[in-house]
Amino acid sequence: MLARILAAGAAFVALGVGAAQAQGVSGDVIKIGVLNDRSGLYADLGGEGSAVAARMAAEDHGGKVLGKPIEVVVADHQNKADIGSNITRQWIDQDNVDVIVDVPNSGVALAVQDITKQKGKIFLMQGPATSRLTGDACSPTGFHWAYDTHALAVGTGKAIVDAGGKKWFFLTADYAFGHQLEADTSAVVKANGGTVVGTVRHPLNTSDFSSFLLQAQSSGAQVIGLANAGGDTINSIKQASEFGITQSGQSLAGLLLFLSDVHALGLQVSQGLQLTTGFYWDMNAETRAWSEKYKAKTGKMPTMVQAGSYSSVRHYLKAVEAAGTDDGPTVAKKMKEMPVNDFFAKNGKILPNGRMVHDMYLARVKKPSESKGPWDYYQIISTIPGDQAFATLEKSGCPIKG
Amino acid sequence: MFEFLGVPPQALFGQLLLGLINGSFYALLSLGLAVIFGMLNVINFAHGALYMVGAFTAWLMLQYLGIGYWPALILAPLVVGLFGIILEKTMLSRLYKLDHLYGLLLTFGLALILEGMFRHWYGASGQPYRIPDALQGGRNLGFMFLPNYRGWVVVASLVVCLGTWYAIERTRLGAYLRAATENPVLVQAFGINVPRMITLTYGFGVALAGFAGVLAAPIYQVNPLMGSNLIIVVFAVVVIGGMGSIMGAIVTGFALGLLEGLTKVFYPEASNIVVFVVMAVVLLIKPAGLFGRER
């Protein structure tokens, strides 16, 4: 109680003197809040795995920062923006949480970004995809880490247009993420000489896609772009194979495909799909070493969201150490000064709008005959340099200047 | 060729057929709910979870026992039915004297527990289940490509639905059942074991859910959440059809499948709410449902 009164007093004083900088660690603990979908269609791509990754980062940092303990708390936002906002407010206002991690579902992430921006708290985004989070909805304390819709469009979209897939039809999840992914990919398709012949928008968490697939089939498009994620993508791909869509000459483009999706689909159905990812466990000795450690704890190989959660939390803790405080804006500044160098990203740099720029990879799902066993799913086709994968600060539409 | 609101007739027929397929699931599930509500007066919220358990039972049988689709189509509903009988005997039967609400809360809680357990063990992305070899591929109907398996789903569902309707409305056993619904004490006085009949009815109702689950397994991922996605719609179907009406549940199930199919063509964004709009309208005009009667 006394600590709270003191903290409140300190905040009051800090407000009074304007730009005075807080020192030390608020609440005598660094609290990391992992907020994501723990029970719904996105639970496997982030979920408890992201929390495990955050705990691993805390352990690897020695369990303490600036002599204070690190604590990881978790919550389920159920893919609802109001629930996500309420938890975020409670965490920040009452529970002394310093940093929010993950938050898949762009709709929820946009709401959380608004709150963390107002309150000057760090927000490390892994799961959400929309490039608006570092565009018009950017925040000085928001960091977008693993991937975004821009990178997906540049990666998968361009690769497919270059290979001759010029006529596109979009199957889009009807919320912030789907709309943005569709918009970003359409732009890339058109810029490279392709056309978009139609689009159909399905509600989030649909189980039967046959009707939408039939519309895509009759559109005459060469490529059906799946601007959805998680369980929705899994069911779309599975049912496309059932309805003989790929056999009839149309191809599917899974614009956002996670390792967990491929695992759930099986290689028989998913083989040959091209995808863009920010991370794959089997790239080099470093990625394998970390991923094996992760697998020992969870029984699964990490998705890019889960690996990104580790990377961002680790970077955050280093920045707190370097800044000597857990004050959000100060730490954010420090994070942007320091390069990101770990198993996840080599020479990753953070733009003023919060975009962590790192190399992305274009991959192809292996045939069952090429795979050596569970989790041996991707063949990396090419590396997309970070500067090409992500929008520049000027083009992002973010009002923050460098 | 004529066009209907800008949609060519081929596409329309295709969508109607797909609606019919989804309607088969609605019909099978709402039938089970209607049977249970008619007999037990319990609103069985665990129905969606038991549908999911049916699908998982089929998957587990294939994965660990090597039992294929066709035996599972019989065995999985039996397993689910037996599970239902145990639930009824040990828990539900204690609540008949209380308000409906208690049965609803109990079954809702059970549904959450079942879903949570399967999610914990098998993850939220689900498990793949192959279409049986005999039903692989599909045929071109001229206006659409119909996967053989989906055709089978409609046939199987129709046969089971109509069979159940016949058994309840046209046989001696069904007559006992209906009589026991009207006046259990009198039927008991004629020497019929009403509690056992109630138990078996519940077992049968949830076995129908299990059967629908096995049918669904090759189409959707075998997913812990597959039931909760469906159950709300199915409840709406039962309400629209009229609580406890057998034929009402079947006809409404198929009809709403069709309606939803049409919505997916003309305004896809609304496809997951159209059923509820219909429900609201029906409740305003005919509170007992289309086929229900006032009690």
PDB file of N, CA, C and O in Angstrom, chain A residues 261-328:
ATOM      1  N   ASP A 261      -0.138 -23.806 -38.552  1.00  0.00           N
ATOM      2  CA  ASP A 261      -1.184 -24.098 -39.541  1.00  0.00           C
ATOM      3  C   ASP A 261      -0.769 -25.277 -40.411  1.00  0.00           C
ATOM      4  O   ASP A 261      -1.558 -26.178 -40.691  1.00  0.00           O
ATOM      5  N   VAL A 262       0.485 -25.236 -40.868  1.00  0.00           N
ATOM      6  CA  VAL A 262       0.982 -26.303 -41.732  1.00  0.00           C
ATOM      7  C   VAL A 262       0.980 -27.625 -40.969  1.00  0.00           C
ATOM      8  O   VAL A 262       0.605 -28.673 -41.497  1.00  0.00           O
ATOM      9  N   HIS A 263       1.363 -27.555 -39.698  1.00  0.00           N
ATOM     10  CA  HIS A 263       1.369 -28.759 -38.868  1.00  0.00           C
ATOM     11  C   HIS A 263      -0.036 -29.336 -38.757  1.00  0.00           C
ATOM     12  O   HIS A 263      -0.236 -30.544 -38.848  1.00  0.00           O
ATOM     13  N   ALA A 264      -1.017 -28.458 -38.575  1.00  0.00           N
ATOM     14  CA  ALA A 264      -2.401 -28.922 -38.412  1.00  0.00           C
ATOM     15  C   ALA A 264      -2.967 -29.466 -39.720  1.00  0.00           C
ATOM     16  O   ALA A 264      -3.765 -30.400 -39.716  1.00  0.00           O
ATOM     17  N   LEU A 265      -2.568 -28.868 -40.842  1.00  0.00           N
ATOM     18  CA  LEU A 265      -3.103 -29.306 -42.133  1.00  0.00           C
ATOM     19  C   LEU A 265      -2.483 -30.617 -42.596  1.00  0.00           C
ATOM     20  O   LEU A 265      -3.127 -31.427 -43.252  1.00  0.00           O
ATOM     21  N   GLY A 266      -1.220 -30.818 -42.249  1.00  0.00           N
ATOM     22  CA  GLY A 266      -0.494 -31.957 -42.797  1.00  0.00           C
ATOM     23  C   GLY A 266       0.072 -31.593 -44.162  1.00  0.00           C
ATOM     24  O   GLY A 266      -0.486 -30.756 -44.878  1.00  0.00           O
ATOM     25  N   LEU A 267       1.185 -32.213 -44.517  1.00  0.00           N
ATOM     26  CA  LEU A 267       1.856 -31.849 -45.765  1.00  0.00           C
ATOM     27  C   LEU A 267       1.060 -32.290 -46.984  1.00  0.00           C
ATOM     28  O   LEU A 267       1.136 -31.682 -48.046  1.00  0.00           O
ATOM     29  N   GLN A 268       0.299 -33.362 -46.874  1.00  0.00           N
ATOM     30  CA  GLN A 268      -0.470 -33.868 -47.999  1.00  0.00           C
ATOM     31  C   GLN A 268      -1.321 -32.756 -48.605  1.00  0.00           C
ATOM     32  O   GLN A 268      -1.364 -32.574 -49.813  1.00  0.00           O
ATOM     33  N   VAL A 269      -1.992 -31.982 -47.739  1.00  0.00           N
ATOM     34  CA  VAL A 269      -2.890 -30.926 -48.204  1.00  0.00           C
ATOM     35  C   VAL A 269      -2.130 -29.630 -48.485  1.00  0.00           C
ATOM     36  O   VAL A 269      -2.464 -28.895 -49.405  1.00  0.00           O
ATOM     37  N   SER A 270      -1.087 -29.342 -47.696  1.00  0.00           N
ATOM     38  CA  SER A 270      -0.479 -28.011 -47.786  1.00  0.00           C
ATOM     39  C   SER A 270       0.748 -27.968 -48.692  1.00  0.00           C
ATOM     40  O   SER A 270       1.285 -26.890 -48.943  1.00  0.00           O
ATOM     41  N   GLN A 271       1.191 -29.090 -49.214  1.00  0.00           N
ATOM     42  CA  GLN A 271       2.436 -29.106 -49.994  1.00  0.00           C
ATOM     43  C   GLN A 271       2.372 -28.116 -51.160  1.00  0.00           C
ATOM     44  O   GLN A 271       1.329 -27.929 -51.776  1.00  0.00           O
ATOM     45  N   GLY A 272       3.557 -27.492 -51.411  1.00  0.00           N
ATOM     46  CA  GLY A 272       3.660 -26.602 -52.559  1.00  0.00           C
ATOM     47  C   GLY A 272       3.230 -25.169 -52.289  1.00  0.00           C
ATOM     48  O   GLY A 272       3.503 -24.290 -53.091  1.00  0.00           O
ATOM     49  N   LEU A 273       2.536 -24.907 -51.182  1.00  0.00           N
ATOM     50  CA  LEU A 273       2.121 -23.531 -50.883  1.00  0.00           C
ATOM     51  C   LEU A 273       3.347 -22.664 -50.641  1.00  0.00           C
ATOM     52  O   LEU A 273       4.305 -23.100 -50.014  1.00  0.00           O
ATOM     53  N   GLN A 274       3.290 -21.433 -51.155  1.00  0.00           N
ATOM     54  CA  GLN A 274       4.367 -20.485 -50.867  1.00  0.00           C
ATOM     55  C   GLN A 274       3.931 -19.575 -49.743  1.00  0.00           C
ATOM     56  O   GLN A 274       2.761 -19.239 -49.633  1.00  0.00           O
ATOM     57  N   LEU A 275       4.854 -19.202 -48.912  1.00  0.00           N
ATOM     58  CA  LEU A 275       4.499 -18.334 -47.811  1.00  0.00           C
ATOM     59  C   LEU A 275       5.673 -17.457 -47.423  1.00  0.00           C
ATOM     60  O   LEU A 275       6.816 -17.744 -47.776  1.00  0.00           O
ATOM     61  N   THR A 276       5.366 -16.395 -46.705  1.00  0.00           N
ATOM     62  CA  THR A 276       6.395 -15.488 -46.223  1.00  0.00           C
ATOM     63  C   THR A 276       6.453 -15.593 -44.707  1.00  0.00           C
ATOM     64  O   THR A 276       5.418 -15.592 -44.059  1.00  0.00           O
ATOM     65  N   THR A 277       7.645 -15.734 -44.181  1.00  0.00           N
ATOM     66  CA  THR A 277       7.762 -15.857 -42.736  1.00  0.00           C
ATOM     67  C   THR A 277       8.959 -15.062 -42.234  1.00  0.00           C
ATOM     68  O   THR A 277       9.917 -14.836 -42.982  1.00  0.00           O
ATOM     69  N   GLY A 278       8.875 -14.640 -40.990  1.00  0.00           N
ATOM     70  CA  GLY A 278       9.978 -13.883 -40.402  1.00  0.00           C
ATOM     71  C   GLY A 278      10.968 -14.784 -39.707  1.00  0.00           C
ATOM     72  O   GLY A 278      12.042 -14.345 -39.290  1.00  0.00           O
ATOM     73  N   PHE A 279      10.600 -16.068 -39.586  1.00  0.00           N
ATOM     74  CA  PHE A 279      11.440 -16.978 -38.822  1.00  0.00           C
ATOM     75  C   PHE A 279      11.085 -18.409 -39.166  1.00  0.00           C
ATOM     76  O   PHE A 279       9.922 -18.734 -39.386  1.00  0.00           O
ATOM     77  N   TYR A 280      12.089 -19.259 -39.252  1.00  0.00           N
ATOM     78  CA  TYR A 280      11.858 -20.699 -39.361  1.00  0.00           C
ATOM     79  C   TYR A 280      12.893 -21.374 -38.491  1.00  0.00           C
ATOM     80  O   TYR A 280      14.058 -20.963 -38.468  1.00  0.00           O
ATOM     81  N   TRP A 281      12.497 -22.411 -37.774  1.00  0.00           N
ATOM     82  CA  TRP A 281      13.407 -22.972 -36.759  1.00  0.00           C
ATOM     83  C   TRP A 281      14.655 -23.593 -37.377  1.00  0.00           C
ATOM     84  O   TRP A 281      15.721 -23.584 -36.782  1.00  0.00           O
ATOM     85  N   ASP A 282      14.524 -24.124 -38.622  1.00  0.00           N
ATOM     86  CA  ASP A 282      15.621 -24.906 -39.177  1.00  0.00           C
ATOM     87  C   ASP A 282      16.406 -24.088 -40.204  1.00  0.00           C
ATOM     88  O   ASP A 282      16.479 -24.457 -41.364  1.00  0.00           O
ATOM     89  N   MET A 283      16.964 -22.954 -39.773  1.00  0.00           N
ATOM     90  CA  MET A 283      17.727 -22.141 -40.720  1.00  0.00           C
ATOM     91  C   MET A 283      19.219 -22.225 -40.459  1.00  0.00           C
ATOM     92  O   MET A 283      20.015 -22.279 -41.381  1.00  0.00           O
ATOM     93  N   ASN A 284      19.603 -22.190 -39.206  1.00  0.00           N
ATOM     94  CA  ASN A 284      21.024 -22.301 -38.869  1.00  0.00           C
ATOM     95  C   ASN A 284      21.165 -22.840 -37.445  1.00  0.00           C
ATOM     96  O   ASN A 284      20.168 -23.093 -36.765  1.00  0.00           O
ATOM     97  N   ALA A 285      22.401 -23.026 -37.018  1.00  0.00           N
ATOM     98  CA  ALA A 285      22.653 -23.656 -35.721  1.00  0.00           C
ATOM     99  C   ALA A 285      21.981 -22.886 -34.582  1.00  0.00           C
ATOM    100  O   ALA A 285      21.425 -23.472 -33.654  1.00  0.00           O
ATOM    101  N   GLU A 286      22.005 -21.555 -34.709  1.00  0.00           N
ATOM    102  CA  GLU A 286      21.450 -20.719 -33.644  1.00  0.00           C
ATOM    103  C   GLU A 286      19.931 -20.886 -33.523  1.00  0.00           C
ATOM    104  O   GLU A 286      19.390 -21.028 -32.432  1.00  0.00           O
ATOM    105  N   THR A 287      19.240 -20.851 -34.685  1.00  0.00           N
ATOM    106  CA  THR A 287      17.784 -20.989 -34.650  1.00  0.00           C
ATOM    107  C   THR A 287      17.398 -22.376 -34.155  1.00  0.00           C
ATOM    108  O   THR A 287      16.428 -22.535 -33.425  1.00  0.00           O
ATOM    109  N   ARG A 288      18.183 -23.385 -34.576  1.00  0.00           N
ATOM    110  CA  ARG A 288      17.867 -24.743 -34.142  1.00  0.00           C
ATOM    111  C   ARG A 288      18.050 -24.883 -32.637  1.00  0.00           C
ATOM    112  O   ARG A 288      17.221 -25.475 -31.945  1.00  0.00           O
ATOM    113  N   ALA A 289      19.136 -24.305 -32.125  1.00  0.00           N
ATOM    114  CA  ALA A 289      19.428 -24.449 -30.695  1.00  0.00           C
ATOM    115  C   ALA A 289      18.300 -23.841 -29.856  1.00  0.00           C
ATOM    116  O   ALA A 289      17.785 -24.466 -28.928  1.00  0.00           O
ATOM    117  N   TRP A 290      17.882 -22.605 -30.220  1.00  0.00           N
ATOM    118  CA  TRP A 290      16.832 -21.973 -29.431  1.00  0.00           C
ATOM    119  C   TRP A 290      15.525 -22.748 -29.564  1.00  0.00           C
ATOM    120  O   TRP A 290      14.821 -22.989 -28.588  1.00  0.00           O
ATOM    121  N   SER A 291      15.206 -23.155 -30.793  1.00  0.00           N
ATOM    122  CA  SER A 291      13.944 -23.824 -31.039  1.00  0.00           C
ATOM    123  C   SER A 291      13.856 -25.162 -30.317  1.00  0.00           C
ATOM    124  O   SER A 291      12.792 -25.547 -29.826  1.00  0.00           O
ATOM    125  N   GLU A 292      14.978 -25.880 -30.254  1.00  0.00           N
ATOM    126  CA  GLU A 292      14.965 -27.154 -29.532  1.00  0.00           C
ATOM    127  C   GLU A 292      14.690 -26.923 -28.046  1.00  0.00           C
ATOM    128  O   GLU A 292      13.980 -27.688 -27.402  1.00  0.00           O
ATOM    129  N   LYS A 293      15.265 -25.841 -27.530  1.00  0.00           N
ATOM    130  CA  LYS A 293      15.016 -25.503 -26.119  1.00  0.00           C
ATOM    131  C   LYS A 293      13.526 -25.219 -25.904  1.00  0.00           C
ATOM    132  O   LYS A 293      12.917 -25.651 -24.924  1.00  0.00           O
ATOM    133  N   TYR A 294      12.972 -24.475 -26.856  1.00  0.00           N
ATOM    134  CA  TYR A 294      11.554 -24.128 -26.790  1.00  0.00           C
ATOM    135  C   TYR A 294      10.704 -25.392 -26.895  1.00  0.00           C
ATOM    136  O   TYR A 294       9.742 -25.583 -26.158  1.00  0.00           O
ATOM    137  N   LYS A 295      11.101 -26.277 -27.795  1.00  0.00           N
ATOM    138  CA  LYS A 295      10.315 -27.501 -28.019  1.00  0.00           C
ATOM    139  C   LYS A 295      10.336 -28.390 -26.781  1.00  0.00           C
ATOM    140  O   LYS A 295       9.353 -29.065 -26.467  1.00  0.00           O
ATOM    141  N   ALA A 296      11.472 -28.369 -26.067  1.00  0.00           N
ATOM    142  CA  ALA A 296      11.541 -29.175 -24.858  1.00  0.00           C
ATOM    143  C   ALA A 296      10.502 -28.726 -23.836  1.00  0.00           C
ATOM    144  O   ALA A 296      10.018 -29.509 -23.027  1.00  0.00           O
ATOM    145  N   LYS A 297      10.146 -27.443 -23.885  1.00  0.00           N
ATOM    146  CA  LYS A 297       9.171 -26.924 -22.916  1.00  0.00           C
ATOM    147  C   LYS A 297       7.729 -27.086 -23.388  1.00  0.00           C
ATOM    148  O   LYS A 297       6.814 -27.190 -22.591  1.00  0.00           O
ATOM    149  N   THR A 298       7.510 -27.031 -24.709  1.00  0.00           N
ATOM    150  CA  THR A 298       6.138 -26.987 -25.203  1.00  0.00           C
ATOM    151  C   THR A 298       5.750 -28.197 -26.047  1.00  0.00           C
ATOM    152  O   THR A 298       4.573 -28.409 -26.316  1.00  0.00           O
ATOM    153  N   GLY A 299       6.741 -28.961 -26.503  1.00  0.00           N
ATOM    154  CA  GLY A 299       6.431 -30.092 -27.370  1.00  0.00           C
ATOM    155  C   GLY A 299       6.203 -29.694 -28.821  1.00  0.00           C
ATOM    156  O   GLY A 299       5.855 -30.521 -29.645  1.00  0.00           O
ATOM    157  N   LYS A 300       6.354 -28.395 -29.128  1.00  0.00           N
ATOM    158  CA  LYS A 300       6.144 -27.946 -30.502  1.00  0.00           C
ATOM    159  C   LYS A 300       7.298 -27.052 -30.929  1.00  0.00           C
ATOM    160  O   LYS A 300       7.953 -26.453 -30.091  1.00  0.00           O
ATOM    161  N   MET A 301       7.470 -26.931 -32.242  1.00  0.00           N
ATOM    162  CA  MET A 301       8.428 -25.953 -32.724  1.00  0.00           C
ATOM    163  C   MET A 301       7.744 -24.578 -32.739  1.00  0.00           C
ATOM    164  O   MET A 301       6.533 -24.487 -32.919  1.00  0.00           O
ATOM    165  N   PRO A 302       8.526 -23.503 -32.548  1.00  0.00           N
ATOM    166  CA  PRO A 302       7.914 -22.176 -32.434  1.00  0.00           C
ATOM    167  C   PRO A 302       7.455 -21.615 -33.781  1.00  0.00           C
ATOM    168  O   PRO A 302       8.062 -21.902 -34.814  1.00  0.00           O
ATOM    169  N   THR A 303       6.398 -20.823 -33.754  1.00  0.00           N
ATOM    170  CA  THR A 303       6.025 -20.025 -34.914  1.00  0.00           C
ATOM    171  C   THR A 303       6.838 -18.738 -34.867  1.00  0.00           C
ATOM    172  O   THR A 303       7.514 -18.453 -33.874  1.00  0.00           O
ATOM    173  N   MET A 304       6.746 -17.920 -35.936  1.00  0.00           N
ATOM    174  CA  MET A 304       7.496 -16.659 -35.928  1.00  0.00           C
ATOM    175  C   MET A 304       6.992 -15.736 -34.824  1.00  0.00           C
ATOM    176  O   MET A 304       7.727 -14.919 -34.299  1.00  0.00           O
ATOM    177  N   VAL A 305       5.702 -15.887 -34.447  1.00  0.00           N
ATOM    178  CA  VAL A 305       5.147 -15.057 -33.385  1.00  0.00           C
ATOM    179  C   VAL A 305       5.792 -15.393 -32.048  1.00  0.00           C
ATOM    180  O   VAL A 305       6.178 -14.508 -31.271  1.00  0.00           O
ATOM    181  N   GLN A 306       5.944 -16.680 -31.800  1.00  0.00           N
ATOM    182  CA  GLN A 306       6.502 -17.096 -30.517  1.00  0.00           C
ATOM    183  C   GLN A 306       8.003 -16.776 -30.444  1.00  0.00           C
ATOM    184  O   GLN A 306       8.485 -16.274 -29.425  1.00  0.00           O
ATOM    185  N   ALA A 307       8.725 -17.037 -31.534  1.00  0.00           N
ATOM    186  CA  ALA A 307      10.152 -16.695 -31.545  1.00  0.00           C
ATOM    187  C   ALA A 307      10.331 -15.184 -31.407  1.00  0.00           C
ATOM    188  O   ALA A 307      11.210 -14.705 -30.685  1.00  0.00           O
ATOM    189  N   GLY A 308       9.448 -14.425 -32.089  1.00  0.00           N
ATOM    190  CA  GLY A 308       9.519 -12.967 -32.013  1.00  0.00           C
ATOM    191  C   GLY A 308       9.246 -12.466 -30.606  1.00  0.00           C
ATOM    192  O   GLY A 308       9.817 -11.459 -30.171  1.00  0.00           O
ATOM    193  N   SER A 309       8.357 -13.155 -29.883  1.00  0.00           N
ATOM    194  CA  SER A 309       8.068 -12.742 -28.510  1.00  0.00           C
ATOM    195  C   SER A 309       9.334 -12.804 -27.670  1.00  0.00           C
ATOM    196  O   SER A 309       9.629 -11.895 -26.890  1.00  0.00           O
ATOM    197  N   TYR A 310      10.090 -13.896 -27.826  1.00  0.00           N
ATOM    198  CA  TYR A 310      11.350 -14.009 -27.094  1.00  0.00           C
ATOM    199  C   TYR A 310      12.277 -12.860 -27.467  1.00  0.00           C
ATOM    200  O   TYR A 310      12.798 -12.149 -26.601  1.00  0.00           O
ATOM    201  N   SER A 311      12.466 -12.698 -28.770  1.00  0.00           N
ATOM    202  CA  SER A 311      13.419 -11.709 -29.257  1.00  0.00           C
ATOM    203  C   SER A 311      13.080 -10.307 -28.742  1.00  0.00           C
ATOM    204  O   SER A 311      13.951  -9.571 -28.269  1.00  0.00           O
ATOM    205  N   SER A 312      11.801  -9.936 -28.809  1.00  0.00           N
ATOM    206  CA  SER A 312      11.427  -8.571 -28.424  1.00  0.00           C
ATOM    207  C   SER A 312      11.534  -8.361 -26.915  1.00  0.00           C
ATOM    208  O   SER A 312      11.973  -7.309 -26.455  1.00  0.00           O
ATOM    209  N   VAL A 313      11.141  -9.378 -26.133  1.00  0.00           N
ATOM    210  CA  VAL A 313      11.223  -9.227 -24.676  1.00  0.00           C
ATOM    211  C   VAL A 313      12.680  -9.115 -24.245  1.00  0.00           C
ATOM    212  O   VAL A 313      13.050  -8.302 -23.405  1.00  0.00           O
ATOM    213  N   ARG A 314      13.529  -9.946 -24.891  1.00  0.00           N
ATOM    214  CA  ARG A 314      14.949  -9.903 -24.573  1.00  0.00           C
ATOM    215  C   ARG A 314      15.527  -8.505 -24.869  1.00  0.00           C
ATOM    216  O   ARG A 314      16.257  -7.933 -24.062  1.00  0.00           O
ATOM    217  N   HIS A 315      15.128  -7.980 -26.039  1.00  0.00           N
ATOM    218  CA  HIS A 315      15.635  -6.663 -26.435  1.00  0.00           C
ATOM    219  C   HIS A 315      15.131  -5.592 -25.466  1.00  0.00           C
ATOM    220  O   HIS A 315      15.870  -4.688 -25.079  1.00  0.00           O
ATOM    221  N   TYR A 316      13.882  -5.725 -25.064  1.00  0.00           N
ATOM    222  CA  TYR A 316      13.297  -4.773 -24.108  1.00  0.00           C
ATOM    223  C   TYR A 316      14.087  -4.784 -22.798  1.00  0.00           C
ATOM    224  O   TYR A 316      14.430  -3.730 -22.252  1.00  0.00           O
ATOM    225  N   LEU A 317      14.365  -6.006 -22.291  1.00  0.00           N
ATOM    226  CA  LEU A 317      15.064  -6.102 -21.000  1.00  0.00           C
ATOM    227  C   LEU A 317      16.463  -5.486 -21.090  1.00  0.00           C
ATOM    228  O   LEU A 317      16.912  -4.795 -20.171  1.00  0.00           O
ATOM    229  N   LYS A 318      17.115  -5.722 -22.234  1.00  0.00           N
ATOM    230  CA  LYS A 318      18.444  -5.117 -22.416  1.00  0.00           C
ATOM    231  C   LYS A 318      18.339  -3.592 -22.412  1.00  0.00           C
ATOM    232  O   LYS A 318      19.190  -2.897 -21.847  1.00  0.00           O
ATOM    233  N   ALA A 319      17.280  -3.084 -23.046  1.00  0.00           N
ATOM    234  CA  ALA A 319      17.114  -1.629 -23.115  1.00  0.00           C
ATOM    235  C   ALA A 319      16.822  -1.046 -21.739  1.00  0.00           C
ATOM    236  O   ALA A 319      17.301   0.048 -21.402  1.00  0.00           O
ATOM    237  N   VAL A 320      16.025  -1.770 -20.927  1.00  0.00           N
ATOM    238  CA  VAL A 320      15.751  -1.295 -19.565  1.00  0.00           C
ATOM    239  C   VAL A 320      17.058  -1.209 -18.796  1.00  0.00           C
ATOM    240  O   VAL A 320      17.345  -0.228 -18.105  1.00  0.00           O
ATOM    241  N   GLU A 321      17.857  -2.267 -18.933  1.00  0.00           N
ATOM    242  CA  GLU A 321      19.160  -2.305 -18.269  1.00  0.00           C
ATOM    243  C   GLU A 321      20.001  -1.089 -18.683  1.00  0.00           C
ATOM    244  O   GLU A 321      20.587  -0.395 -17.847  1.00  0.00           O
ATOM    245  N   ALA A 322      20.039  -0.852 -19.993  1.00  0.00           N
ATOM    246  CA  ALA A 322      20.884   0.230 -20.519  1.00  0.00           C
ATOM    247  C   ALA A 322      20.352   1.602 -20.121  1.00  0.00           C
ATOM    248  O   ALA A 322      21.130   2.524 -19.849  1.00  0.00           O
ATOM    249  N   ALA A 323      19.028   1.742 -20.055  1.00  0.00           N
ATOM    250  CA  ALA A 323      18.446   3.047 -19.743  1.00  0.00           C
ATOM    251  C   ALA A 323      18.418   3.311 -18.243  1.00  0.00           C
ATOM    252  O   ALA A 323      18.288   4.456 -17.804  1.00  0.00           O
ATOM    253  N   GLY A 324      18.497   2.239 -17.455  1.00  0.00           N
ATOM    254  CA  GLY A 324      18.479   2.412 -16.006  1.00  0.00           C
ATOM    255  C   GLY A 324      17.110   2.740 -15.458  1.00  0.00           C
ATOM    256  O   GLY A 324      16.969   3.172 -14.311  1.00  0.00           O
ATOM    257  N   THR A 325      16.067   2.535 -16.235  1.00  0.00           N
ATOM    258  CA  THR A 325      14.712   2.824 -15.775  1.00  0.00           C
ATOM    259  C   THR A 325      13.722   1.967 -16.570  1.00  0.00           C
ATOM    260  O   THR A 325      14.071   1.438 -17.631  1.00  0.00           O
ATOM    261  N   ASP A 326      12.487   1.836 -16.064  1.00  0.00           N
ATOM    262  CA  ASP A 326      11.469   1.155 -16.855  1.00  0.00           C
ATOM    263  C   ASP A 326      10.441   2.157 -17.380  1.00  0.00           C
ATOM    264  O   ASP A 326       9.357   1.769 -17.811  1.00  0.00           O
ATOM    265  N   ASP A 327      10.774   3.415 -17.345  1.00  0.00           N
ATOM    266  CA  ASP A 327       9.883   4.449 -17.877  1.00  0.00           C
ATOM    267  C   ASP A 327       9.712   4.243 -19.386  1.00  0.00           C
ATOM    268  O   ASP A 327      10.695   4.242 -20.143  1.00  0.00           O
ATOM    269  N   GLY A 328       8.447   4.063 -19.827  1.00  0.00           N
ATOM    270  CA  GLY A 328       8.156   3.680 -21.203  1.00  0.00           C
ATOM    271  C   GLY A 328       8.866   4.483 -22.277  1.00  0.00           C
ATOM    272  O   GLY A 328       9.670   3.935 -23.034  1.00  0.00           O
TER     273      GLY A 328
END
